[in-house]
Amino acid sequence: VEIYRPEGSDAWVLELLDGQGCAIMWEETFATDLAAFEEFVDGVRVLGLARLIDLPADETRSLH
């Protein structure tokens, strides 16, 4: 899980990296790092970590 604020931005980004280094990046940004983390925790609670990392592209768009 990577939560960061790109240089020059006020928005926080949520990104997941799988074991092969592939990134899943949320399309939306977050007002705080805590809000981004809560989104991640909610996704794990609803789907489980393995499923969250391996979502088909159409499901990923609806999750965020």
PDB file of C-alpha atoms in Angstrom:
ATOM      1  CA  VAL A   1       0.000   0.000   0.000  1.00  0.00           C
ATOM      2  CA  GLU A   2       1.399   3.369  -0.984  1.00  0.00           C
ATOM      3  CA  ILE A   3      -0.302   6.587   0.028  1.00  0.00           C
ATOM      4  CA  TYR A   4       1.445   9.726  -1.059  1.00  0.00           C
ATOM      5  CA  ARG A   5       0.940  13.311  -2.120  1.00  0.00           C
ATOM      6  CA  PRO A   6       2.613  14.123  -5.441  1.00  0.00           C
ATOM      7  CA  GLU A   7       4.896  17.140  -5.380  1.00  0.00           C
ATOM      8  CA  GLY A   8       2.943  20.342  -5.951  1.00  0.00           C
ATOM      9  CA  SER A   9      -0.425  18.716  -5.177  1.00  0.00           C
ATOM     10  CA  ASP A  10      -2.753  18.950  -2.182  1.00  0.00           C
ATOM     11  CA  ALA A  11      -4.436  15.626  -3.025  1.00  0.00           C
ATOM     12  CA  TRP A  12      -3.389  12.215  -1.730  1.00  0.00           C
ATOM     13  CA  VAL A  13      -3.030   9.176  -4.018  1.00  0.00           C
ATOM     14  CA  LEU A  14      -3.739   5.541  -3.116  1.00  0.00           C
ATOM     15  CA  GLU A  15      -1.816   2.825  -4.902  1.00  0.00           C
ATOM     16  CA  LEU A  16      -1.473  -0.926  -4.337  1.00  0.00           C
ATOM     17  CA  LEU A  17       1.537  -2.915  -5.491  1.00  0.00           C
ATOM     18  CA  ASP A  18       1.279  -6.660  -5.993  1.00  0.00           C
ATOM     19  CA  GLY A  19       4.110  -9.172  -5.558  1.00  0.00           C
ATOM     20  CA  GLN A  20       5.310  -8.618  -9.127  1.00  0.00           C
ATOM     21  CA  GLY A  21       5.481  -4.847  -8.697  1.00  0.00           C
ATOM     22  CA  CYS A  22       2.353  -4.134 -10.756  1.00  0.00           C
ATOM     23  CA  ALA A  23       0.486  -1.073  -9.529  1.00  0.00           C
ATOM     24  CA  ILE A  24      -3.233  -0.578  -9.053  1.00  0.00           C
ATOM     25  CA  MET A  25      -3.901   3.120  -8.683  1.00  0.00           C
ATOM     26  CA  TRP A  26      -7.207   4.631  -7.588  1.00  0.00           C
ATOM     27  CA  GLU A  27      -8.620   7.082 -10.117  1.00  0.00           C
ATOM     28  CA  GLU A  28      -9.895   9.394  -7.410  1.00  0.00           C
ATOM     29  CA  THR A  29      -7.668  11.325  -5.051  1.00  0.00           C
ATOM     30  CA  PHE A  30      -8.207  11.975  -1.360  1.00  0.00           C
ATOM     31  CA  ALA A  31      -8.209  15.069   0.837  1.00  0.00           C
ATOM     32  CA  THR A  32      -6.106  13.370   3.529  1.00  0.00           C
ATOM     33  CA  ASP A  33      -3.811  10.403   3.881  1.00  0.00           C
ATOM     34  CA  LEU A  34      -6.238   8.989   6.446  1.00  0.00           C
ATOM     35  CA  ALA A  35      -9.118   9.125   3.939  1.00  0.00           C
ATOM     36  CA  ALA A  36      -6.996   7.198   1.437  1.00  0.00           C
ATOM     37  CA  PHE A  37      -6.092   4.587   4.049  1.00  0.00           C
ATOM     38  CA  GLU A  38      -9.729   4.211   5.095  1.00  0.00           C
ATOM     39  CA  GLU A  39     -10.645   3.579   1.432  1.00  0.00           C
ATOM     40  CA  PHE A  40      -8.036   0.820   1.323  1.00  0.00           C
ATOM     41  CA  VAL A  41      -9.245  -0.739   4.589  1.00  0.00           C
ATOM     42  CA  ASP A  42     -12.843  -0.637   3.360  1.00  0.00           C
ATOM     43  CA  GLY A  43     -11.843  -2.385   0.126  1.00  0.00           C
ATOM     44  CA  VAL A  44     -10.063  -5.119   2.065  1.00  0.00           C
ATOM     45  CA  ARG A  45     -13.053  -5.508   4.389  1.00  0.00           C
ATOM     46  CA  VAL A  46     -15.526  -5.789   1.507  1.00  0.00           C
ATOM     47  CA  LEU A  47     -13.484  -7.810  -0.993  1.00  0.00           C
ATOM     48  CA  GLY A  48     -10.452  -9.212   0.800  1.00  0.00           C
ATOM     49  CA  LEU A  49      -6.894  -8.269  -0.083  1.00  0.00           C
ATOM     50  CA  ALA A  50      -6.310 -10.934  -2.743  1.00  0.00           C
ATOM     51  CA  ARG A  51      -9.489  -9.997  -4.599  1.00  0.00           C
ATOM     52  CA  LEU A  52      -8.793  -6.265  -4.272  1.00  0.00           C
ATOM     53  CA  ILE A  53      -5.386  -6.697  -5.903  1.00  0.00           C
ATOM     54  CA  ASP A  54      -6.707  -8.953  -8.669  1.00  0.00           C
ATOM     55  CA  LEU A  55      -9.889  -7.111  -9.719  1.00  0.00           C
ATOM     56  CA  PRO A  56     -10.877  -7.077 -13.385  1.00  0.00           C
ATOM     57  CA  ALA A  57     -10.592  -3.584 -14.907  1.00  0.00           C
ATOM     58  CA  ASP A  58     -14.369  -3.014 -15.060  1.00  0.00           C
ATOM     59  CA  GLU A  59     -14.784  -3.847 -11.351  1.00  0.00           C
ATOM     60  CA  THR A  60     -11.817  -1.675 -10.371  1.00  0.00           C
ATOM     61  CA  ARG A  61     -13.427   1.377 -11.928  1.00  0.00           C
ATOM     62  CA  SER A  62     -16.656   0.819  -9.986  1.00  0.00           C
ATOM     63  CA  LEU A  63     -14.798   0.312  -6.700  1.00  0.00           C
ATOM     64  CA  HIS A  64     -13.218   3.757  -6.715  1.00  0.00           C
TER      65      HIS A  64
END
